[in-house]
mmCIF file of C-alpha atoms and ligand atoms in Angstrom:
data_model
loop_
_atom_site.group_PDB
_atom_site.id
_atom_site.type_symbol
_atom_site.label_atom_id
_atom_site.label_comp_id
_atom_site.label_asym_id
_atom_site.label_seq_id
_atom_site.Cartn_x
_atom_site.Cartn_y
_atom_site.Cartn_z
ATOM 1 C CA MET A 27 19.552 -19.996 -33.557
ATOM 2 C CA LYS A 28 21.872 -21.672 -31.104
ATOM 3 C CA ARG A 29 19.699 -23.848 -28.852
ATOM 4 C CA ALA A 30 17.238 -25.956 -30.812
ATOM 5 C CA LEU A 31 14.690 -28.215 -29.140
ATOM 6 C CA LEU A 32 13.976 -31.146 -31.464
ATOM 7 C CA LEU A 33 10.453 -32.627 -31.486
ATOM 8 C CA SER A 34 9.014 -35.916 -32.756
ATOM 9 C CA THR A 35 6.550 -38.692 -31.937
ATOM 10 C CA PRO A 36 7.892 -41.747 -30.049
ATOM 11 C CA GLU A 37 7.776 -43.675 -33.378
ATOM 12 C CA GLN A 38 10.151 -41.212 -35.051
ATOM 13 C CA LYS A 39 12.649 -40.569 -32.275
ATOM 14 C CA GLU A 40 15.418 -42.197 -34.338
ATOM 15 C CA SER A 41 15.225 -39.262 -36.792
ATOM 16 C CA LEU A 42 15.910 -36.928 -33.890
ATOM 17 C CA HIS A 43 19.198 -38.688 -33.138
ATOM 18 C CA GLU A 44 20.324 -37.945 -36.689
ATOM 19 C CA VAL A 45 19.265 -34.287 -36.583
ATOM 20 C CA SER A 46 20.823 -33.922 -33.162
ATOM 21 C CA LYS A 47 24.141 -35.349 -34.399
ATOM 22 C CA ALA A 48 24.100 -32.957 -37.354
ATOM 23 C CA LEU A 49 23.367 -29.936 -35.137
ATOM 24 C CA GLY A 50 26.029 -30.795 -32.564
ATOM 25 C CA SER A 51 26.208 -28.206 -29.795
ATOM 26 C CA ARG A 52 23.318 -26.237 -31.327
ATOM 27 C CA CYS A 53 20.921 -28.976 -30.176
ATOM 28 C CA ALA A 54 19.679 -28.079 -26.693
ATOM 29 C CA GLY A 55 17.672 -31.292 -26.302
ATOM 30 C CA THR A 56 15.008 -33.598 -27.703
ATOM 31 C CA TYR A 57 11.359 -34.278 -26.822
ATOM 32 C CA ASP A 58 9.734 -37.310 -28.457
ATOM 33 C CA LYS A 59 6.230 -37.457 -26.982
ATOM 34 C CA ALA A 60 4.236 -35.685 -29.716
ATOM 35 C CA ALA A 61 0.773 -37.256 -30.115
ATOM 36 C CA MET A 62 -2.279 -36.918 -32.376
ATOM 37 C CA HIS A 63 -4.353 -33.724 -31.894
ATOM 38 C CA VAL A 64 -1.839 -32.235 -29.370
ATOM 39 C CA PRO A 65 -3.189 -33.173 -25.910
ATOM 40 C CA VAL A 66 -2.857 -30.089 -23.723
ATOM 41 C CA GLU A 67 -0.887 -32.027 -21.053
ATOM 42 C CA ILE A 68 1.787 -32.890 -23.628
ATOM 43 C CA ALA A 69 1.869 -29.301 -24.897
ATOM 44 C CA GLU A 70 2.418 -28.050 -21.362
ATOM 45 C CA ASP A 71 5.100 -30.626 -20.653
ATOM 46 C CA ALA A 72 6.939 -29.733 -23.878
ATOM 47 C CA ARG A 73 6.689 -25.994 -23.061
ATOM 48 C CA ARG A 74 8.247 -26.717 -19.664
ATOM 49 C CA VAL A 75 11.096 -28.678 -21.284
ATOM 50 C CA ALA A 76 11.701 -25.821 -23.761
ATOM 51 C CA ARG A 77 11.882 -23.323 -20.888
ATOM 52 C CA GLU A 78 14.165 -25.484 -18.750
ATOM 53 C CA LEU A 79 16.548 -26.074 -21.637
ATOM 54 C CA GLY A 80 16.589 -22.389 -22.558
ATOM 55 C CA ALA A 81 15.641 -23.349 -26.149
ATOM 56 C CA ASP A 82 15.621 -20.539 -28.719
ATOM 57 C CA CYS A 83 13.753 -22.459 -31.457
ATOM 58 C CA CYS A 84 11.966 -25.748 -32.155
ATOM 59 C CA VAL A 85 12.751 -28.150 -34.976
ATOM 60 C CA THR A 86 9.829 -30.483 -35.694
ATOM 61 C CA VAL A 87 10.512 -33.717 -37.591
ATOM 62 C CA GLY A 88 7.284 -35.549 -38.417
ATOM 63 C CA GLY A 89 3.682 -35.265 -39.514
ATOM 64 C CA GLY A 90 0.888 -32.950 -38.442
ATOM 65 C CA SER A 91 1.010 -34.155 -34.836
ATOM 66 C CA THR A 92 4.644 -33.157 -34.388
ATOM 67 C CA THR A 93 4.289 -29.882 -36.285
ATOM 68 C CA GLY A 94 1.262 -29.217 -34.068
ATOM 69 C CA LEU A 95 3.323 -29.636 -30.917
ATOM 70 C CA GLY A 96 5.888 -27.118 -32.206
ATOM 71 C CA LYS A 97 3.019 -24.723 -32.896
ATOM 72 C CA ALA A 98 1.668 -25.184 -29.353
ATOM 73 C CA ILE A 99 5.070 -24.174 -27.975
ATOM 74 C CA ALA A 100 5.308 -21.201 -30.357
ATOM 75 C CA LEU A 101 1.837 -20.032 -29.331
ATOM 76 C CA THR A 102 2.840 -19.262 -25.763
ATOM 77 C CA SER A 103 6.578 -18.625 -26.103
ATOM 78 C CA THR A 104 7.001 -17.109 -29.594
ATOM 79 C CA LEU A 105 9.892 -19.546 -30.204
ATOM 80 C CA PRO A 106 10.266 -19.869 -33.998
ATOM 81 C CA VAL A 107 9.537 -23.268 -35.542
ATOM 82 C CA LEU A 108 11.589 -24.902 -38.271
ATOM 83 C CA ALA A 109 9.349 -27.656 -39.638
ATOM 84 C CA VAL A 110 10.561 -30.789 -41.409
ATOM 85 C CA PRO A 111 7.341 -32.485 -42.578
ATOM 86 C CA THR A 112 7.402 -36.239 -43.188
ATOM 87 C CA THR A 113 3.727 -36.738 -44.185
ATOM 88 C CA TYR A 114 1.419 -34.872 -46.574
ATOM 89 C CA ALA A 115 -0.850 -33.285 -43.903
ATOM 90 C CA GLY A 116 0.260 -29.716 -44.738
ATOM 91 C CA SER A 117 0.191 -28.226 -41.227
ATOM 92 C CA GLU A 118 3.657 -26.719 -41.753
ATOM 93 C CA MET A 119 2.233 -24.113 -44.161
ATOM 94 C CA THR A 120 -0.658 -22.902 -41.987
ATOM 95 C CA PRO A 121 -1.138 -20.511 -39.052
ATOM 96 C CA ILE A 122 -3.748 -22.952 -37.674
ATOM 97 C CA TYR A 123 -3.123 -24.711 -34.378
ATOM 98 C CA GLY A 124 -5.101 -27.305 -32.433
ATOM 99 C CA LEU A 125 -5.118 -28.393 -28.802
ATOM 100 C CA THR A 126 -7.158 -31.159 -27.188
ATOM 101 C CA GLU A 127 -8.422 -30.943 -23.637
ATOM 102 C CA GLY A 128 -10.773 -33.438 -22.006
ATOM 103 C CA GLY A 129 -11.495 -35.088 -25.369
ATOM 104 C CA LEU A 130 -12.435 -31.757 -26.966
ATOM 105 C CA LYS A 131 -10.257 -30.400 -29.776
ATOM 106 C CA LYS A 132 -10.118 -26.652 -30.222
ATOM 107 C CA THR A 133 -8.475 -24.960 -33.180
ATOM 108 C CA GLY A 134 -7.405 -21.372 -33.689
ATOM 109 C CA ARG A 135 -5.387 -19.154 -35.985
ATOM 110 C CA ASP A 136 -2.335 -17.211 -34.868
ATOM 111 C CA ALA A 137 0.498 -15.851 -37.000
ATOM 112 C CA ARG A 138 3.001 -16.817 -34.276
ATOM 113 C CA VAL A 139 2.535 -20.531 -34.904
ATOM 114 C CA LEU A 140 3.286 -20.454 -38.639
ATOM 115 C CA PRO A 141 6.708 -22.128 -39.055
ATOM 116 C CA LYS A 142 9.401 -19.634 -40.062
ATOM 117 C CA THR A 143 11.187 -22.188 -42.220
ATOM 118 C CA VAL A 144 10.012 -25.417 -43.820
ATOM 119 C CA LEU A 145 12.406 -27.999 -45.134
ATOM 120 C CA TYR A 146 10.911 -30.451 -47.625
ATOM 121 C CA ASP A 147 13.031 -33.534 -48.258
ATOM 122 C CA PRO A 148 11.390 -36.453 -50.093
ATOM 123 C CA ASP A 149 14.039 -38.828 -48.677
ATOM 124 C CA LEU A 150 12.456 -38.353 -45.247
ATOM 125 C CA THR A 151 9.097 -39.603 -46.572
ATOM 126 C CA LEU A 152 10.443 -42.875 -48.001
ATOM 127 C CA SER A 153 9.677 -44.635 -44.709
ATOM 128 C CA LEU A 154 6.020 -43.521 -44.612
ATOM 129 C CA PRO A 155 4.010 -46.775 -45.049
ATOM 130 C CA ALA A 156 1.863 -47.124 -48.199
ATOM 131 C CA ALA A 157 -1.482 -46.939 -46.361
ATOM 132 C CA MET A 158 -0.452 -43.848 -44.408
ATOM 133 C CA SER A 159 0.993 -42.221 -47.548
ATOM 134 C CA ALA A 160 -2.261 -42.758 -49.428
ATOM 135 C CA ALA A 161 -4.531 -41.509 -46.643
ATOM 136 C CA SER A 162 -2.283 -38.564 -45.831
ATOM 137 C CA GLY A 163 -2.115 -37.651 -49.521
ATOM 138 C CA MET A 164 -5.921 -37.658 -49.730
ATOM 139 C CA ASN A 165 -6.020 -35.450 -46.620
ATOM 140 C CA ALA A 166 -4.005 -32.977 -48.717
ATOM 141 C CA VAL A 167 -6.405 -33.376 -51.663
ATOM 142 C CA ALA A 168 -9.244 -32.488 -49.263
ATOM 143 C CA HIS A 169 -7.545 -29.164 -48.426
ATOM 144 C CA CYS A 170 -7.358 -28.376 -52.159
ATOM 145 C CA VAL A 171 -10.974 -29.352 -52.868
ATOM 146 C CA GLU A 172 -12.401 -27.183 -50.094
ATOM 147 C CA ALA A 173 -10.137 -24.260 -51.072
ATOM 148 C CA LEU A 174 -11.693 -24.391 -54.556
ATOM 149 C CA TYR A 175 -15.225 -23.802 -53.245
ATOM 150 C CA ALA A 176 -14.323 -21.732 -50.173
ATOM 151 C CA VAL A 177 -16.349 -18.637 -49.386
ATOM 152 C CA ASP A 178 -13.080 -16.654 -49.575
ATOM 153 C CA ALA A 179 -11.586 -18.579 -52.520
ATOM 154 C CA ASN A 180 -9.228 -16.532 -54.651
ATOM 155 C CA PRO A 181 -7.869 -17.117 -58.154
ATOM 156 C CA ILE A 182 -4.226 -17.659 -57.158
ATOM 157 C CA VAL A 183 -4.968 -20.099 -54.356
ATOM 158 C CA SER A 184 -7.380 -21.926 -56.673
ATOM 159 C CA LEU A 185 -4.574 -22.401 -59.218
ATOM 160 C CA MET A 186 -2.411 -23.847 -56.455
ATOM 161 C CA ALA A 187 -5.234 -26.087 -55.265
ATOM 162 C CA GLU A 188 -5.885 -27.430 -58.741
ATOM 163 C CA GLU A 189 -2.176 -28.095 -59.311
ATOM 164 C CA GLY A 190 -1.977 -29.738 -55.866
ATOM 165 C CA ILE A 191 -4.747 -32.190 -56.787
ATOM 166 C CA ARG A 192 -3.082 -32.922 -60.124
ATOM 167 C CA ALA A 193 0.300 -33.610 -58.495
ATOM 168 C CA LEU A 194 -1.167 -35.829 -55.758
ATOM 169 C CA ALA A 195 -3.502 -37.778 -58.064
ATOM 170 C CA ALA A 196 -0.567 -38.454 -60.408
ATOM 171 C CA SER A 197 1.986 -39.381 -57.748
ATOM 172 C CA LEU A 198 0.064 -41.304 -55.066
ATOM 173 C CA PRO A 199 -0.528 -44.478 -57.152
ATOM 174 C CA LYS A 200 3.238 -44.582 -57.860
ATOM 175 C CA VAL A 201 4.065 -43.968 -54.178
ATOM 176 C CA VAL A 202 1.744 -46.796 -53.119
ATOM 177 C CA SER A 203 3.183 -49.267 -55.626
ATOM 178 C CA ASN A 204 6.796 -48.323 -54.790
ATOM 179 C CA GLY A 205 7.368 -46.325 -51.606
ATOM 180 C CA LYS A 206 11.034 -45.796 -52.527
ATOM 181 C CA ASP A 207 10.230 -43.980 -55.791
ATOM 182 C CA THR A 208 11.928 -40.671 -54.922
ATOM 183 C CA GLU A 209 10.526 -38.846 -57.935
ATOM 184 C CA ALA A 210 6.930 -39.781 -57.042
ATOM 185 C CA ARG A 211 7.622 -38.938 -53.378
ATOM 186 C CA SER A 212 8.941 -35.578 -54.482
ATOM 187 C CA GLU A 213 5.853 -34.837 -56.576
ATOM 188 C CA ALA A 214 3.553 -35.890 -53.707
ATOM 189 C CA LEU A 215 5.398 -33.570 -51.342
ATOM 190 C CA TYR A 216 5.081 -30.751 -53.884
ATOM 191 C CA GLY A 217 1.311 -31.413 -53.958
ATOM 192 C CA ALA A 218 1.212 -31.447 -50.152
ATOM 193 C CA TRP A 219 3.008 -28.096 -50.039
ATOM 194 C CA LEU A 220 0.420 -26.552 -52.390
ATOM 195 C CA ALA A 221 -2.365 -28.144 -50.345
ATOM 196 C CA GLY A 222 -0.926 -26.739 -47.123
ATOM 197 C CA ILE A 223 -0.909 -23.243 -48.622
ATOM 198 C CA ALA A 224 -4.515 -23.735 -49.779
ATOM 199 C CA LEU A 225 -5.537 -24.856 -46.275
ATOM 200 C CA GLY A 226 -3.836 -21.875 -44.667
ATOM 201 C CA SER A 227 -5.271 -19.358 -47.152
ATOM 202 C CA ALA A 228 -8.918 -20.313 -47.623
ATOM 203 C CA GLY A 229 -11.687 -21.058 -45.136
ATOM 204 C CA MET A 230 -12.594 -24.733 -44.985
ATOM 205 C CA ALA A 231 -16.204 -25.976 -45.046
ATOM 206 C CA LEU A 232 -18.407 -29.024 -44.372
ATOM 207 C CA HIS A 233 -15.764 -31.652 -45.094
ATOM 208 C CA HIS A 234 -13.232 -30.297 -42.588
ATOM 209 C CA LYS A 235 -15.991 -29.668 -40.057
ATOM 210 C CA LEU A 236 -17.157 -33.296 -40.260
ATOM 211 C CA CYS A 237 -13.608 -34.648 -39.940
ATOM 212 C CA HIS A 238 -13.010 -32.388 -36.945
ATOM 213 C CA VAL A 239 -16.150 -33.771 -35.274
ATOM 214 C CA LEU A 240 -15.193 -37.375 -36.086
ATOM 215 C CA GLY A 241 -11.658 -36.754 -34.791
ATOM 216 C CA GLY A 242 -13.281 -35.908 -31.473
ATOM 217 C CA PHE A 243 -14.771 -39.434 -31.494
ATOM 218 C CA GLY A 244 -11.219 -40.797 -31.674
ATOM 219 C CA LEU A 245 -11.192 -41.687 -35.380
ATOM 220 C CA PRO A 246 -7.804 -41.570 -37.175
ATOM 221 C CA HIS A 247 -7.199 -38.192 -38.847
ATOM 222 C CA ALA A 248 -5.920 -38.966 -42.359
ATOM 223 C CA GLU A 249 -8.143 -42.027 -42.912
ATOM 224 C CA THR A 250 -11.245 -40.121 -41.803
ATOM 225 C CA HIS A 251 -10.428 -37.353 -44.275
ATOM 226 C CA SER A 252 -10.031 -39.771 -47.148
ATOM 227 C CA ILE A 253 -13.239 -41.679 -46.363
ATOM 228 C CA VAL A 254 -15.431 -38.585 -45.925
ATOM 229 C CA LEU A 255 -14.045 -36.579 -48.877
ATOM 230 C CA PRO A 256 -15.982 -38.079 -51.842
ATOM 231 C CA HIS A 257 -19.214 -37.939 -49.822
ATOM 232 C CA ALA A 258 -18.725 -34.322 -48.746
ATOM 233 C CA MET A 259 -17.955 -33.491 -52.388
ATOM 234 C CA LYS A 260 -21.130 -35.213 -53.526
ATOM 235 C CA TYR A 261 -23.056 -33.174 -50.928
ATOM 236 C CA ASN A 262 -21.671 -29.930 -52.410
ATOM 237 C CA ALA A 263 -21.413 -30.956 -56.074
ATOM 238 C CA GLU A 264 -24.515 -29.202 -57.404
ATOM 239 C CA ALA A 265 -23.857 -26.057 -55.399
ATOM 240 C CA ALA A 266 -20.226 -25.776 -56.541
ATOM 241 C CA PRO A 267 -20.130 -26.847 -60.200
ATOM 242 C CA ALA A 268 -17.073 -24.769 -61.165
ATOM 243 C CA ALA A 269 -14.969 -26.241 -58.342
ATOM 244 C CA MET A 270 -16.089 -29.768 -59.268
ATOM 245 C CA GLU A 271 -15.127 -29.153 -62.891
ATOM 246 C CA ARG A 272 -11.640 -28.106 -61.796
ATOM 247 C CA VAL A 273 -11.245 -31.158 -59.548
ATOM 248 C CA ALA A 274 -12.404 -33.458 -62.348
ATOM 249 C CA ARG A 275 -10.036 -31.770 -64.819
ATOM 250 C CA SER A 276 -7.050 -32.129 -62.516
ATOM 251 C CA MET A 277 -7.865 -35.822 -62.046
ATOM 252 C CA ARG A 278 -8.549 -36.428 -65.745
ATOM 253 C CA GLY A 279 -12.047 -37.619 -64.889
ATOM 254 C CA SER A 280 -15.581 -36.369 -65.529
ATOM 255 C CA ASP A 281 -17.427 -36.791 -62.231
ATOM 256 C CA ALA A 282 -15.311 -35.306 -59.402
ATOM 257 C CA PRO A 283 -16.702 -37.189 -56.343
ATOM 258 C CA GLY A 284 -16.647 -40.473 -58.290
ATOM 259 C CA ALA A 285 -13.087 -39.832 -59.520
ATOM 260 C CA VAL A 286 -11.896 -39.234 -55.920
ATOM 261 C CA TRP A 287 -13.669 -42.387 -54.711
ATOM 262 C CA ASP A 288 -12.151 -44.455 -57.552
ATOM 263 C CA LEU A 289 -8.646 -43.113 -56.876
ATOM 264 C CA GLU A 290 -8.983 -43.992 -53.191
ATOM 265 C CA SER A 291 -10.143 -47.532 -53.885
ATOM 266 C CA ARG A 292 -7.211 -47.960 -56.304
ATOM 267 C CA LEU A 293 -4.868 -46.779 -53.534
ATOM 268 C CA GLY A 294 -6.241 -49.465 -51.183
ATOM 269 C CA ILE A 295 -7.425 -46.967 -48.570
ATOM 270 C CA ALA A 296 -10.084 -47.894 -45.991
ATOM 271 C CA MET A 297 -13.384 -46.798 -47.606
ATOM 272 C CA LYS A 298 -15.871 -47.152 -44.733
ATOM 273 C CA LEU A 299 -16.094 -45.232 -41.475
ATOM 274 C CA LYS A 300 -17.242 -48.481 -39.857
ATOM 275 C CA ASP A 301 -13.825 -49.987 -40.706
ATOM 276 C CA VAL A 302 -11.866 -47.278 -38.873
ATOM 277 C CA GLY A 303 -13.702 -47.575 -35.569
ATOM 278 C CA MET A 304 -16.890 -45.524 -35.954
ATOM 279 C CA LYS A 305 -19.928 -46.940 -34.175
ATOM 280 C CA GLU A 306 -23.230 -46.896 -36.066
ATOM 281 C CA SER A 307 -24.858 -45.373 -33.003
ATOM 282 C CA ASP A 308 -22.529 -42.337 -33.315
ATOM 283 C CA ILE A 309 -23.756 -41.329 -36.793
ATOM 284 C CA GLU A 310 -26.698 -39.297 -35.499
ATOM 285 C CA ARG A 311 -24.619 -37.623 -32.781
ATOM 286 C CA ALA A 312 -21.962 -36.633 -35.346
ATOM 287 C CA ALA A 313 -24.591 -35.204 -37.725
ATOM 288 C CA LYS A 314 -26.117 -33.244 -34.861
ATOM 289 C CA ILE A 315 -22.817 -31.688 -33.721
ATOM 290 C CA ALA A 316 -21.797 -30.873 -37.311
ATOM 291 C CA THR A 317 -25.041 -29.015 -37.993
ATOM 292 C CA GLU A 318 -25.462 -27.203 -34.669
ATOM 293 C CA ALA A 319 -23.694 -23.953 -35.504
ATOM 294 C CA PRO A 320 -23.793 -22.312 -38.950
ATOM 295 C CA TYR A 321 -20.642 -21.948 -41.089
ATOM 296 C CA PRO A 322 -19.993 -21.145 -44.739
ATOM 297 C CA ASN A 323 -20.527 -24.031 -47.160
ATOM 298 C CA PRO A 324 -21.621 -24.037 -50.819
ATOM 299 C CA ARG A 325 -24.815 -25.955 -49.970
ATOM 300 C CA LYS A 326 -26.883 -25.265 -46.879
ATOM 301 C CA VAL A 327 -25.754 -27.507 -44.025
ATOM 302 C CA GLU A 328 -28.807 -29.424 -42.799
ATOM 303 C CA TYR A 329 -29.222 -32.331 -40.406
ATOM 304 C CA GLY A 330 -31.124 -34.724 -42.710
ATOM 305 C CA PRO A 331 -28.785 -34.569 -45.736
ATOM 306 C CA VAL A 332 -25.668 -34.568 -43.481
ATOM 307 C CA LEU A 333 -26.994 -37.670 -41.736
ATOM 308 C CA GLU A 334 -27.408 -39.300 -45.139
ATOM 309 C CA LEU A 335 -23.841 -38.253 -46.109
ATOM 310 C CA LEU A 336 -22.419 -39.804 -42.931
ATOM 311 C CA ARG A 337 -24.396 -43.003 -43.415
ATOM 312 C CA ALA A 338 -23.044 -43.353 -46.963
ATOM 313 C CA ALA A 339 -19.492 -42.798 -45.636
ATOM 314 C CA TRP A 340 -20.075 -45.263 -42.801
ATOM 315 C CA GLU A 341 -21.209 -47.918 -45.271
ATOM 316 C CA GLY A 342 -18.606 -46.937 -47.896
ATOM 317 C CA ARG A 343 -21.026 -46.546 -50.828
ATOM 318 C CA ARG A 344 -19.641 -45.037 -54.067
ATOM 319 C CA PRO A 345 -21.264 -41.624 -54.599
ATOM 320 C CA ALA A 346 -23.597 -41.897 -57.592
ATOM 321 C CA GLY A 347 -22.496 -39.760 -60.571
HETATM 322 P P1 LIG B 244 0.775 -37.871 -37.585
HETATM 323 O O1 LIG B 244 1.669 -36.722 -37.523
HETATM 324 O O2 LIG B 244 -0.076 -38.177 -36.400
HETATM 325 O O3 LIG B 244 1.634 -39.181 -37.950
HETATM 326 C C1 LIG B 244 1.040 -40.468 -37.932
HETATM 327 C C2 LIG B 244 2.103 -41.515 -37.587
HETATM 328 O O4 LIG B 244 3.007 -41.651 -38.687
HETATM 329 C C3 LIG B 244 2.946 -41.124 -36.376
HETATM 330 O O5 LIG B 244 3.212 -42.277 -35.626
HETATM 331 C C4 LIG B 244 4.222 -40.606 -37.017
HETATM 332 O O6 LIG B 244 5.342 -40.701 -36.180
HETATM 333 C C5 LIG B 244 4.343 -41.506 -38.213
HETATM 334 N N1 LIG B 244 5.129 -40.941 -39.308
HETATM 335 C C6 LIG B 244 5.094 -39.675 -39.787
HETATM 336 N N2 LIG B 244 5.936 -39.542 -40.812
HETATM 337 C C7 LIG B 244 6.547 -40.737 -40.983
HETATM 338 C C8 LIG B 244 7.518 -41.232 -41.892
HETATM 339 N N3 LIG B 244 8.014 -40.470 -42.871
HETATM 340 N N4 LIG B 244 7.913 -42.525 -41.764
HETATM 341 C C9 LIG B 244 7.366 -43.316 -40.829
HETATM 342 N N5 LIG B 244 6.433 -42.929 -39.942
HETATM 343 C C10 LIG B 244 6.033 -41.649 -40.032
HETATM 344 O O7 LIG B 244 -0.217 -37.817 -38.844
HETATM 345 P P2 LIG B 244 -0.616 -36.624 -39.826
HETATM 346 O O8 LIG B 244 -1.749 -37.137 -40.605
HETATM 347 O O9 LIG B 244 0.566 -36.088 -40.525
HETATM 348 O O10 LIG B 244 -1.117 -35.469 -38.857
HETATM 349 C C11 LIG B 244 -2.368 -35.524 -38.219
HETATM 350 C C12 LIG B 244 -2.497 -34.400 -37.216
HETATM 351 O O11 LIG B 244 -2.147 -33.166 -37.792
HETATM 352 C C13 LIG B 244 -3.916 -34.228 -36.690
HETATM 353 O O12 LIG B 244 -3.879 -33.946 -35.309
HETATM 354 C C14 LIG B 244 -4.437 -33.033 -37.471
HETATM 355 O O13 LIG B 244 -5.469 -32.355 -36.804
HETATM 356 C C15 LIG B 244 -3.191 -32.210 -37.616
HETATM 357 N N6 LIG B 244 -3.205 -31.308 -38.778
HETATM 358 C C16 LIG B 244 -3.145 -29.973 -38.533
HETATM 359 C C17 LIG B 244 -3.127 -29.079 -39.591
HETATM 360 C C18 LIG B 244 -3.028 -27.608 -39.322
HETATM 361 O O14 LIG B 244 -2.958 -26.814 -40.243
HETATM 362 N N7 LIG B 244 -3.000 -27.201 -38.073
HETATM 363 C C19 LIG B 244 -3.167 -29.555 -40.905
HETATM 364 C C20 LIG B 244 -3.236 -30.924 -41.135
HETATM 365 C C21 LIG B 244 -3.240 -31.804 -40.048
#
């Protein structure tokens, strides 16, 4: 590749200067307007810039939002993406893309958007703040948990998912107490890589559906995932005992939803949907949207119990063991 377009969010544009210096004449230009959930206007603007610069590939440096913008370009241009992830979201390992138009986020799967190369470097995650590291890491744990009880779960992906949970549960407390601990950062990134593969390989269920719906209400992605996860697990616990046993084993606990909740409170993550901007009056609307259309889930998805799940997550109650 000879003409790379480098992508980032405005907050990470400094990293682009460094990559651009290293690439020299092989950098065709930079675009630093990546934003959460890939607004379609930004995707179109970035596609225009790629065309005008005659780019022959995209290099994304950042979290899921930046990787997502590279994917949006790849979707319509087939430009290959080289992803350099700096969070634990895992998008770099999946053929899943998302675009938001008029407040509505749509996702799809397309082999063209899967990055051709991924470069994991724990040094690039040292600057990720503790709160974001913890929430992003639990977003990765959520991919692993749902892969374990997916309708199309398979034994190899389940091994990866279990190992991903183990690596993240072991490393995140160290990352939060010392963000410059390169070994812990490295292990967390290893867990995120496994989680990304799990997300890309197995169909996700109620938990991801709920977070998708709540994302549409403007709630922050990683925090929403971490808050909802123990409650979605509790919802499915009886219907997916083998998956819960594997989660508990990889966290050295006995009750999987409780172990996830306890880890999150130790990490100092926000534990209530009401603390990340969800209005009480939106609980019913969210439950309604999440139960409108059927999708695979270990336990039947029904309005009443989902409403109860969301209320528990809104209030931040510990799921009873
Ligand atoms: P993000 O990419 O939105 O990043 C959050 C903030 O942290 C941004 O301001 C970013 O610039 C900053 N940041 C990232 N890395 C940093 C670092 N190392 N140091 C300092 N600041 C840093 O957050 P995210 O949670 O990684 O991604 C969320 C988005 O990704 C959502 O839109 C979600 O839907 C999407 N996603 C998609 C997939 C998929 O497979 N398609 C998977 C997971 C997430």
